[in-house]
PDB file of C-alpha atoms in Angstrom:
ATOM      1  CA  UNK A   2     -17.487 -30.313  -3.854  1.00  0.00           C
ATOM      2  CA  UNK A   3     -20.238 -32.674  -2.630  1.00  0.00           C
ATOM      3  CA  UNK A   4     -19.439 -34.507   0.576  1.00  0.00           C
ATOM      4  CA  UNK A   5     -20.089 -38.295   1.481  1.00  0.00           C
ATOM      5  CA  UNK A   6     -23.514 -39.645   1.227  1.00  0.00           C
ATOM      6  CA  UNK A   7     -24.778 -42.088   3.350  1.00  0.00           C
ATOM      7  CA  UNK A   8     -28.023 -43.812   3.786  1.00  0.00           C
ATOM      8  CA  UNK A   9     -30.360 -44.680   5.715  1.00  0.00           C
ATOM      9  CA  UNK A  10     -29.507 -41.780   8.410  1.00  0.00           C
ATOM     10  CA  UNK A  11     -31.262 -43.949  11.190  1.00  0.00           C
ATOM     11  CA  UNK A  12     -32.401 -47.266  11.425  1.00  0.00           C
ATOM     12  CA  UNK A  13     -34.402 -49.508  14.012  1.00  0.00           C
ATOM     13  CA  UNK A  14     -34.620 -53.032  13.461  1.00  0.00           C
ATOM     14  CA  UNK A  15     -34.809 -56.064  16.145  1.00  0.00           C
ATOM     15  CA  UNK A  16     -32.122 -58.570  16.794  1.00  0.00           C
ATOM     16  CA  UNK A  17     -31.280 -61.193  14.490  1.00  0.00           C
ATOM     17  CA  UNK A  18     -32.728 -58.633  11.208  1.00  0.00           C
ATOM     18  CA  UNK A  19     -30.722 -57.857   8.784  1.00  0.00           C
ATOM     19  CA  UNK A  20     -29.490 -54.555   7.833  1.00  0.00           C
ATOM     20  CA  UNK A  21     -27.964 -52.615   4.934  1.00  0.00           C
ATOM     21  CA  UNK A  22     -26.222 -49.400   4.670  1.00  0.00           C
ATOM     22  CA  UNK A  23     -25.437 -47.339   1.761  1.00  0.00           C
ATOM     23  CA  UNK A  24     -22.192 -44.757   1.120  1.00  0.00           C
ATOM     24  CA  UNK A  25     -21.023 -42.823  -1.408  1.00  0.00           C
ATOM     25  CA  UNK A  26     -17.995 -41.460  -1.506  1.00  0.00           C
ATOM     26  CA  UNK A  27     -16.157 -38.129  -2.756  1.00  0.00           C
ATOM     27  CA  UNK A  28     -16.171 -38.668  -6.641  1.00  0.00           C
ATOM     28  CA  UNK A  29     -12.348 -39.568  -7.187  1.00  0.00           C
ATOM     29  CA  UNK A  30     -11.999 -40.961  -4.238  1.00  0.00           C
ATOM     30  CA  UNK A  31     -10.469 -44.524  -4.447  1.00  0.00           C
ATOM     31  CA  UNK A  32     -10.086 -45.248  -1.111  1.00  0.00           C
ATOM     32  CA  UNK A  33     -12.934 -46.044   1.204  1.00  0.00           C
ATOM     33  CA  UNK A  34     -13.440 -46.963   4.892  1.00  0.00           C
ATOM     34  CA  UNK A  35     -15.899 -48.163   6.916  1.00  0.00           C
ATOM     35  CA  UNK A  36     -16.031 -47.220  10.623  1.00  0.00           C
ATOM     36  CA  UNK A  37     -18.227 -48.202  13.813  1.00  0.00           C
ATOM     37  CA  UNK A  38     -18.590 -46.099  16.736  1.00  0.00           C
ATOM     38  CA  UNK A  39     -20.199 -47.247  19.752  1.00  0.00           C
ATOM     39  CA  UNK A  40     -21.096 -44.579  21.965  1.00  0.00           C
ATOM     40  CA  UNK A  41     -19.031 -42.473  24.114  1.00  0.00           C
ATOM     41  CA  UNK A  42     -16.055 -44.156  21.904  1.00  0.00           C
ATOM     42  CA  UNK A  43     -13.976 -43.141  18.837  1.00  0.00           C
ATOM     43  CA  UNK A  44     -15.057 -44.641  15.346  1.00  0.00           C
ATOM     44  CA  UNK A  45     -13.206 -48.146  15.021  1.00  0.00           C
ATOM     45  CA  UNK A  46     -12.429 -49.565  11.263  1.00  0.00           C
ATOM     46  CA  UNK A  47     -14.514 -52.459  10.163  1.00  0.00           C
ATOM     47  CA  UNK A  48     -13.175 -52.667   6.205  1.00  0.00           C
ATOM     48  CA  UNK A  49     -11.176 -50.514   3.979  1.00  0.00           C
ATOM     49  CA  UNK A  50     -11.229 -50.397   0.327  1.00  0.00           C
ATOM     50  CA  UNK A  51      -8.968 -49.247  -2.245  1.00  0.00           C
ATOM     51  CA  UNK A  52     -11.168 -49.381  -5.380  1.00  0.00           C
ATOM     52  CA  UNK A  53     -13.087 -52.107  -5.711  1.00  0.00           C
ATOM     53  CA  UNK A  54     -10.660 -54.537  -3.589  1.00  0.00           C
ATOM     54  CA  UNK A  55     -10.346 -54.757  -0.038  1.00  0.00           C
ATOM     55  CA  UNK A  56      -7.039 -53.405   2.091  1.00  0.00           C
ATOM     56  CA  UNK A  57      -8.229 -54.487   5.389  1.00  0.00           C
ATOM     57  CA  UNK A  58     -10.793 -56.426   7.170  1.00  0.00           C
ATOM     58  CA  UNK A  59      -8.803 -57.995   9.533  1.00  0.00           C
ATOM     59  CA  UNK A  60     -11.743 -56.218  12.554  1.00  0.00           C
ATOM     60  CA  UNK A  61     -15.157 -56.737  10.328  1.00  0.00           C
ATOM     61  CA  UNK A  62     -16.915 -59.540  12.242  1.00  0.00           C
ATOM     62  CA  UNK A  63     -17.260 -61.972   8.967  1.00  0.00           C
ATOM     63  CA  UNK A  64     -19.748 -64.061  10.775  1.00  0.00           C
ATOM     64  CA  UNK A  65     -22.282 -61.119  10.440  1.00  0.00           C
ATOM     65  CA  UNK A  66     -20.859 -58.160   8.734  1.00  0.00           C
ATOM     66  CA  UNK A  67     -20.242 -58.272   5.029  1.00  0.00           C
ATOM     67  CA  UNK A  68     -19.401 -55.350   2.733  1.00  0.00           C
ATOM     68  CA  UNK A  69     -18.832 -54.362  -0.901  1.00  0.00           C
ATOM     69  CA  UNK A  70     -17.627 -51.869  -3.386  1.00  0.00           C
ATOM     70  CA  UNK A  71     -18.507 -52.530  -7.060  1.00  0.00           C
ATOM     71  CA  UNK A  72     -17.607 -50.614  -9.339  1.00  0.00           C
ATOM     72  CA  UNK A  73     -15.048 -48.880  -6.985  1.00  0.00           C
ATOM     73  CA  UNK A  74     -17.117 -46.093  -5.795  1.00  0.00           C
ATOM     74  CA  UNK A  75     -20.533 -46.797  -3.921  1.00  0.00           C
ATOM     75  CA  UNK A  76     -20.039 -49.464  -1.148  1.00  0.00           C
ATOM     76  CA  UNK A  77     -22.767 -51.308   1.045  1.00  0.00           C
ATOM     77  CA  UNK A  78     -22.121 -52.842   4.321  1.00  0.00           C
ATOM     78  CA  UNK A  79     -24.494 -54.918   5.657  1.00  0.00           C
ATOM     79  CA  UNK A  80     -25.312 -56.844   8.677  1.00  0.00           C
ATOM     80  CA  UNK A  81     -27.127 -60.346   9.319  1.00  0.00           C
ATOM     81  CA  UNK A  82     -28.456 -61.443  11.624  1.00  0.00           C
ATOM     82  CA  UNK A  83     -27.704 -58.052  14.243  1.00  0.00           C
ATOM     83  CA  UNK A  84     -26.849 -58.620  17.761  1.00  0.00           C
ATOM     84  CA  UNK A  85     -27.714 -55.701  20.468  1.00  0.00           C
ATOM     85  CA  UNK A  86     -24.281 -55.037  20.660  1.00  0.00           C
ATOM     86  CA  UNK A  87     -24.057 -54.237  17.107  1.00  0.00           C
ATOM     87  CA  UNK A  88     -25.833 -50.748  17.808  1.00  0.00           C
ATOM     88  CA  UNK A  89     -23.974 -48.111  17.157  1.00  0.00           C
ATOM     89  CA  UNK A  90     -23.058 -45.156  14.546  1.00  0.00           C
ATOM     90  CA  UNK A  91     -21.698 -46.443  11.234  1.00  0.00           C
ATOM     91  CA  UNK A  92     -19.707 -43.962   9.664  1.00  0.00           C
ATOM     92  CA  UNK A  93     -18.204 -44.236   6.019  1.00  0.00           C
ATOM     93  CA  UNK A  94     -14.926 -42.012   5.372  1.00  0.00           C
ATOM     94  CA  UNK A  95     -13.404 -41.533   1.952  1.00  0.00           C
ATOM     95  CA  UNK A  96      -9.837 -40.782   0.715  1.00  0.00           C
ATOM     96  CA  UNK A  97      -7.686 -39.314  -2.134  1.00  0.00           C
ATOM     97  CA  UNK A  98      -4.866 -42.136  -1.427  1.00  0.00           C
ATOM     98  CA  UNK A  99      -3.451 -39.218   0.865  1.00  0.00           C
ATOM     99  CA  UNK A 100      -4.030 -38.546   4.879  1.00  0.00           C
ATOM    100  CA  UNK A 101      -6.644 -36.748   4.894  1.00  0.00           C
ATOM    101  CA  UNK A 102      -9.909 -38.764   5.630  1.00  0.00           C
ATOM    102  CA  UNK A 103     -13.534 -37.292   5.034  1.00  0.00           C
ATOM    103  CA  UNK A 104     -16.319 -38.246   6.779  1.00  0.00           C
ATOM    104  CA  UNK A 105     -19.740 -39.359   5.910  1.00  0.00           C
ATOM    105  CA  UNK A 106     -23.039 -38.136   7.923  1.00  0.00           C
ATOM    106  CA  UNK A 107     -22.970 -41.785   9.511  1.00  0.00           C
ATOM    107  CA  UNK A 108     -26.119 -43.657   9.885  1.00  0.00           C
ATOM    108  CA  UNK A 109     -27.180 -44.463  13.716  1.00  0.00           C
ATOM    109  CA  UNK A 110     -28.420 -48.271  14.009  1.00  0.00           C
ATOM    110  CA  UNK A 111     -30.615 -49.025  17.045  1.00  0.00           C
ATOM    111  CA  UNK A 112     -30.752 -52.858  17.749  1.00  0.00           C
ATOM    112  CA  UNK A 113     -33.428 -53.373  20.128  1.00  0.00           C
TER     113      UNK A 113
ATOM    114  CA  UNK B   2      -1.828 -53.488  19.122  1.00  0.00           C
ATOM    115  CA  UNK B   3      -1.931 -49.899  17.954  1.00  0.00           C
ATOM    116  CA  UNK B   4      -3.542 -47.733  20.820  1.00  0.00           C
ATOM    117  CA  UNK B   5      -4.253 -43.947  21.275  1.00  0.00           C
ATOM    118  CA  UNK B   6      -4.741 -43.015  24.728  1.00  0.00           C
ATOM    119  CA  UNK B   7      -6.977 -39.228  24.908  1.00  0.00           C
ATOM    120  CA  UNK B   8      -7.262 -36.905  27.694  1.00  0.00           C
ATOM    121  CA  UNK B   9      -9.127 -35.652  29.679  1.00  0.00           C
ATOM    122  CA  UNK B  10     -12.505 -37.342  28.626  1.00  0.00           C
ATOM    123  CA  UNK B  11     -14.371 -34.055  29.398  1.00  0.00           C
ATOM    124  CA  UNK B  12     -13.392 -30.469  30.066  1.00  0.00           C
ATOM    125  CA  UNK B  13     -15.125 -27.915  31.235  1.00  0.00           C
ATOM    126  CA  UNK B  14     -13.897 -24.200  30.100  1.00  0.00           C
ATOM    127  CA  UNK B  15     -14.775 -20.432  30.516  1.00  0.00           C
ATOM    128  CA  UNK B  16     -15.160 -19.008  27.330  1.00  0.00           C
ATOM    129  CA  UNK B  17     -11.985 -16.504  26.508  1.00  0.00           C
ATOM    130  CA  UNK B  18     -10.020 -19.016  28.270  1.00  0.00           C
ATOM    131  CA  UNK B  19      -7.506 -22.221  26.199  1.00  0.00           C
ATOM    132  CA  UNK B  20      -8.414 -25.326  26.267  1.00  0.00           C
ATOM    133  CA  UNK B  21      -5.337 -28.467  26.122  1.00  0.00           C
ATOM    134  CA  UNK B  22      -6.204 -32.401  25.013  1.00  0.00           C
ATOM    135  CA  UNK B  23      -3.775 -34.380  24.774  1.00  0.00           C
ATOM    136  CA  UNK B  24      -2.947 -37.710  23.189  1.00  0.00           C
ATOM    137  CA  UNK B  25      -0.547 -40.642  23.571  1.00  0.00           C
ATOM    138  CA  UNK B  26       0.017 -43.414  20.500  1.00  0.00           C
ATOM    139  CA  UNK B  27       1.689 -46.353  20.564  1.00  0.00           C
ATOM    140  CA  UNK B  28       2.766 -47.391  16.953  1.00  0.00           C
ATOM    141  CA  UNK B  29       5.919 -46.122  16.484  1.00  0.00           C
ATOM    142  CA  UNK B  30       5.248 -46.271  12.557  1.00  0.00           C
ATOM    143  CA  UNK B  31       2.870 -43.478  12.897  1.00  0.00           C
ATOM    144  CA  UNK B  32       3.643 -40.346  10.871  1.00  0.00           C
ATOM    145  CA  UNK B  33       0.545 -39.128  10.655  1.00  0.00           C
ATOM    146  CA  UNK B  34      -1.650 -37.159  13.660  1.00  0.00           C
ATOM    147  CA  UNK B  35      -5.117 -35.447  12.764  1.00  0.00           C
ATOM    148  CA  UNK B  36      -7.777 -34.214  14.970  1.00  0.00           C
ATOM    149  CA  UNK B  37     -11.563 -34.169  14.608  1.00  0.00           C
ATOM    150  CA  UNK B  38     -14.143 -31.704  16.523  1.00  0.00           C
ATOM    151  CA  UNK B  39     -17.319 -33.449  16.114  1.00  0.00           C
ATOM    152  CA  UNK B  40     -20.633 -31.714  17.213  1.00  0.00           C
ATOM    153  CA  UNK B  41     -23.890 -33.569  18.632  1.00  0.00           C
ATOM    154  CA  UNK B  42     -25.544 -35.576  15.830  1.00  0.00           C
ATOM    155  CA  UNK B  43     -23.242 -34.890  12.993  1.00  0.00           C
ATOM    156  CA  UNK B  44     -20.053 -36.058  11.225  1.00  0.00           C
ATOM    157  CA  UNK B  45     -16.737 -35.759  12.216  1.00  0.00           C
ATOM    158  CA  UNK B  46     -14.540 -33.053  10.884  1.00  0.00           C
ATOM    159  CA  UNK B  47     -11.053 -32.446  10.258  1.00  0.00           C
ATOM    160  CA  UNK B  48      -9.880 -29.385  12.070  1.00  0.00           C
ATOM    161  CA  UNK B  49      -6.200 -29.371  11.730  1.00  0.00           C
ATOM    162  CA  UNK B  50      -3.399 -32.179  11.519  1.00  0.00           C
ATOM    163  CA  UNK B  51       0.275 -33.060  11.587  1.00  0.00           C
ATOM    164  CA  UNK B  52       2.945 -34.788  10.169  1.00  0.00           C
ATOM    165  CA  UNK B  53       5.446 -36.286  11.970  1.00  0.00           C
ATOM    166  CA  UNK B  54       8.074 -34.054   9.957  1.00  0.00           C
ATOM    167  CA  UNK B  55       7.091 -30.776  11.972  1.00  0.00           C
ATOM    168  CA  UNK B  56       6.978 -29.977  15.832  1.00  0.00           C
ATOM    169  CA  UNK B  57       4.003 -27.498  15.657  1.00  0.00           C
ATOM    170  CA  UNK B  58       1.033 -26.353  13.579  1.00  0.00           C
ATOM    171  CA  UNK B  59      -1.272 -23.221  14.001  1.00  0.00           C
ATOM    172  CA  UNK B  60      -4.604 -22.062  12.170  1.00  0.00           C
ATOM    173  CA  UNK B  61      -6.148 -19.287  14.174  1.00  0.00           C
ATOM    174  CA  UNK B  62      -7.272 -20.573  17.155  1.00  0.00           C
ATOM    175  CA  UNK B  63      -6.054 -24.056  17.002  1.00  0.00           C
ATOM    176  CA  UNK B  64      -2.748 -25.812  17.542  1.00  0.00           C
ATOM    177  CA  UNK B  65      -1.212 -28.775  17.477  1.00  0.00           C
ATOM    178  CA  UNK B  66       2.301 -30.033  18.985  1.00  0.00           C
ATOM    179  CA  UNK B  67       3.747 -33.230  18.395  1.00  0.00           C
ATOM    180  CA  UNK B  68       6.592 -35.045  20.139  1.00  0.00           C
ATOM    181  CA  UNK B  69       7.848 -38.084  18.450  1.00  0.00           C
ATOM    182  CA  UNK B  70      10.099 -39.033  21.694  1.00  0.00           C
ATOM    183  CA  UNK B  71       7.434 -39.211  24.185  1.00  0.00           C
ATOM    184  CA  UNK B  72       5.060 -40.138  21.265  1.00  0.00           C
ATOM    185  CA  UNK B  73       2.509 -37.480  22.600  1.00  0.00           C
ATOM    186  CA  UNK B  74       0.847 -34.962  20.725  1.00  0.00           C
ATOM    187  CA  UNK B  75      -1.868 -32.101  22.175  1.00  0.00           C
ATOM    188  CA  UNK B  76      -4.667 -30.037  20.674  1.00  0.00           C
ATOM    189  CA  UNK B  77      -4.671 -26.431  22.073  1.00  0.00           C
ATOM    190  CA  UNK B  78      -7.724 -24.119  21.641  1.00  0.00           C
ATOM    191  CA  UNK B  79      -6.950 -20.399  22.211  1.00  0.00           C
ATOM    192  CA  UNK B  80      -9.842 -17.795  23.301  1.00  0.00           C
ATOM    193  CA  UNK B  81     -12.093 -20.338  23.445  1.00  0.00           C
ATOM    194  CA  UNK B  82     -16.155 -20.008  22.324  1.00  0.00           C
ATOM    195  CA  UNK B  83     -19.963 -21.678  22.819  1.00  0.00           C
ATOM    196  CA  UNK B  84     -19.369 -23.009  19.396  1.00  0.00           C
ATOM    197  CA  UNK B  85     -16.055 -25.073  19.932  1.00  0.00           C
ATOM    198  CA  UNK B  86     -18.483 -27.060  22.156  1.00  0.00           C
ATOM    199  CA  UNK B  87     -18.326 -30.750  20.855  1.00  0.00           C
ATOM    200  CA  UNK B  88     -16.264 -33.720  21.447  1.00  0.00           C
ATOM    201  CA  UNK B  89     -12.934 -33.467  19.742  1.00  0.00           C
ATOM    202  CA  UNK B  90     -11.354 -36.578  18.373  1.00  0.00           C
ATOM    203  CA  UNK B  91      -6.939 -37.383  18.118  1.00  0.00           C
ATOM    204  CA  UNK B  92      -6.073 -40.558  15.726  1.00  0.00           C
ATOM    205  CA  UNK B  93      -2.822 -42.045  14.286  1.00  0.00           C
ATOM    206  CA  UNK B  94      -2.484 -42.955  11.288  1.00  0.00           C
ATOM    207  CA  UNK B  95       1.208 -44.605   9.563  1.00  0.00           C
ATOM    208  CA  UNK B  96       0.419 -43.682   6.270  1.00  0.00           C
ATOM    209  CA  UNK B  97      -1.123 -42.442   3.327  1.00  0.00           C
ATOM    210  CA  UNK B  98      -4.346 -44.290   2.812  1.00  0.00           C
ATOM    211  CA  UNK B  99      -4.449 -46.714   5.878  1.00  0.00           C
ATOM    212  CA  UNK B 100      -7.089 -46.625   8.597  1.00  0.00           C
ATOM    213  CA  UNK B 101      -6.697 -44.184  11.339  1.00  0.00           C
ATOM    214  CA  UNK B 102      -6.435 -45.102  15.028  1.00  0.00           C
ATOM    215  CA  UNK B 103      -8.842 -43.058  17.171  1.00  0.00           C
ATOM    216  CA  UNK B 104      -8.649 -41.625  20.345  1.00  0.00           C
ATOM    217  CA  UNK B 105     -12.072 -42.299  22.619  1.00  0.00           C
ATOM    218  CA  UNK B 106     -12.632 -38.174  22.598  1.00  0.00           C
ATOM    219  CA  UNK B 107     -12.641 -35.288  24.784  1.00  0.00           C
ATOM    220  CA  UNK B 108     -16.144 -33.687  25.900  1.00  0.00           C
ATOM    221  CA  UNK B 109     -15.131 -29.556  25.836  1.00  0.00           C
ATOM    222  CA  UNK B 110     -17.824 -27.729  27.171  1.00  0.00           C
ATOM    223  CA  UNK B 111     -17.415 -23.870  26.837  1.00  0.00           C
ATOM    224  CA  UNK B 112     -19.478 -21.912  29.263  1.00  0.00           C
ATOM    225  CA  UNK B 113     -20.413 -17.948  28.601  1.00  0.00           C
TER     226      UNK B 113
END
């Protein structure tokens, strides 16, 4: 069984840039999550979906973070502009609607 | 809000010897009690996890005990080795399919 893609694995880019990440989850997987993990911390959720609708994005930062799931499988999360505080591993998770919660690679921003 | 307090943040360990992290939540709602071991660079992974429905869980090496009372539940590593080096990870979650609440992580450094 193929785990969770994600994509880019690293990215640089300068505040106030934009920035777009890519995930794909576990085929069957409905629900998804996005997580951000500042170093030295424990990943935090940004947005969850179930399908293609959102559960919770009550900590995304809607002023620069936005994030989709068409179709109800791949999902993009994406960031304009970035602030230097926005640097950090972004790690996609997917579940079967039950506990257990796989991880994705992750994709380390640098916001210089 | 929700909260999951880890400790230590690092520990150091002979190899052959256990190793304890432990974990304190404050959602009483939570049911739901997995633990990640990630290593340097990678993703995190699911090592073992609980339900709030049992006291303790073994595979192998690993444990995990949970008490609902003093909401606190612990990770215990028997005959530790150089490869369970990495930063292990508690969470919460209060059910199926919602976002987990992580711990900030435990450095365990196994020395030969």
């Amino acid at each position: 069984e193929a785990g969770v893609a994600q994509s880019p694995r690293y990215k640089i880019i300068e505040k106030r840039q934009s920035v777009a990440f890519w995930c794909n989850p576990i085929s069957g997987h409905a629900t998804l999550y996005w997580y951000q993990q500042i170093l030295g911390q424990g990943p935090k959720l940004l947005i969850q979906f179930q399908n293609n609708g959102v559960v919770d994005d009550s900590q995304l930062p809607k002023d620069r973070f936005s994030a989709e799931r068409l179709k109800g499988v791949d999902s993009t999360l994406k960031i304009q502009p970035a602030k230097l505080e926005d640097s950090a591993v972004y790690l996609c998770a997917s579940s079967l609607n039950s506990y257990e919660q796989y991880f994705g690679p992750g994709t380390r921003l640098t916001v210089t | 809000g929700e909260n999951v307090e880890q400790h230590p943040s690092t520990l150091s360990v002979q190899e052959g010897d256990s190793a304890v992290i432990k974990c304190t939540y404050s959602d009483s709602a939570s049911n739901y009690f997995p633990w990640y071991k990630q290593e340097l660079g990678k993703r995190p992974q699911l090592i073992i996890d609980i339900r709030s429905n049992v006291g303790e869980k073994k595979d192998q090496r690993i444990a995990v005990t949970l008490n609902k009372t003093a909401k606190h539940f612990s990770l215990h590593i028997t005959e530790t080795q150089p490869e369970d080096s990495a930063v292990y990870f508690c969470a919460a979650g209060s059910q199926a399919g919602t976002a987990l609440i992580f711990g900030k992580g435990t450095t365990l450094s196994v020395s030969s």
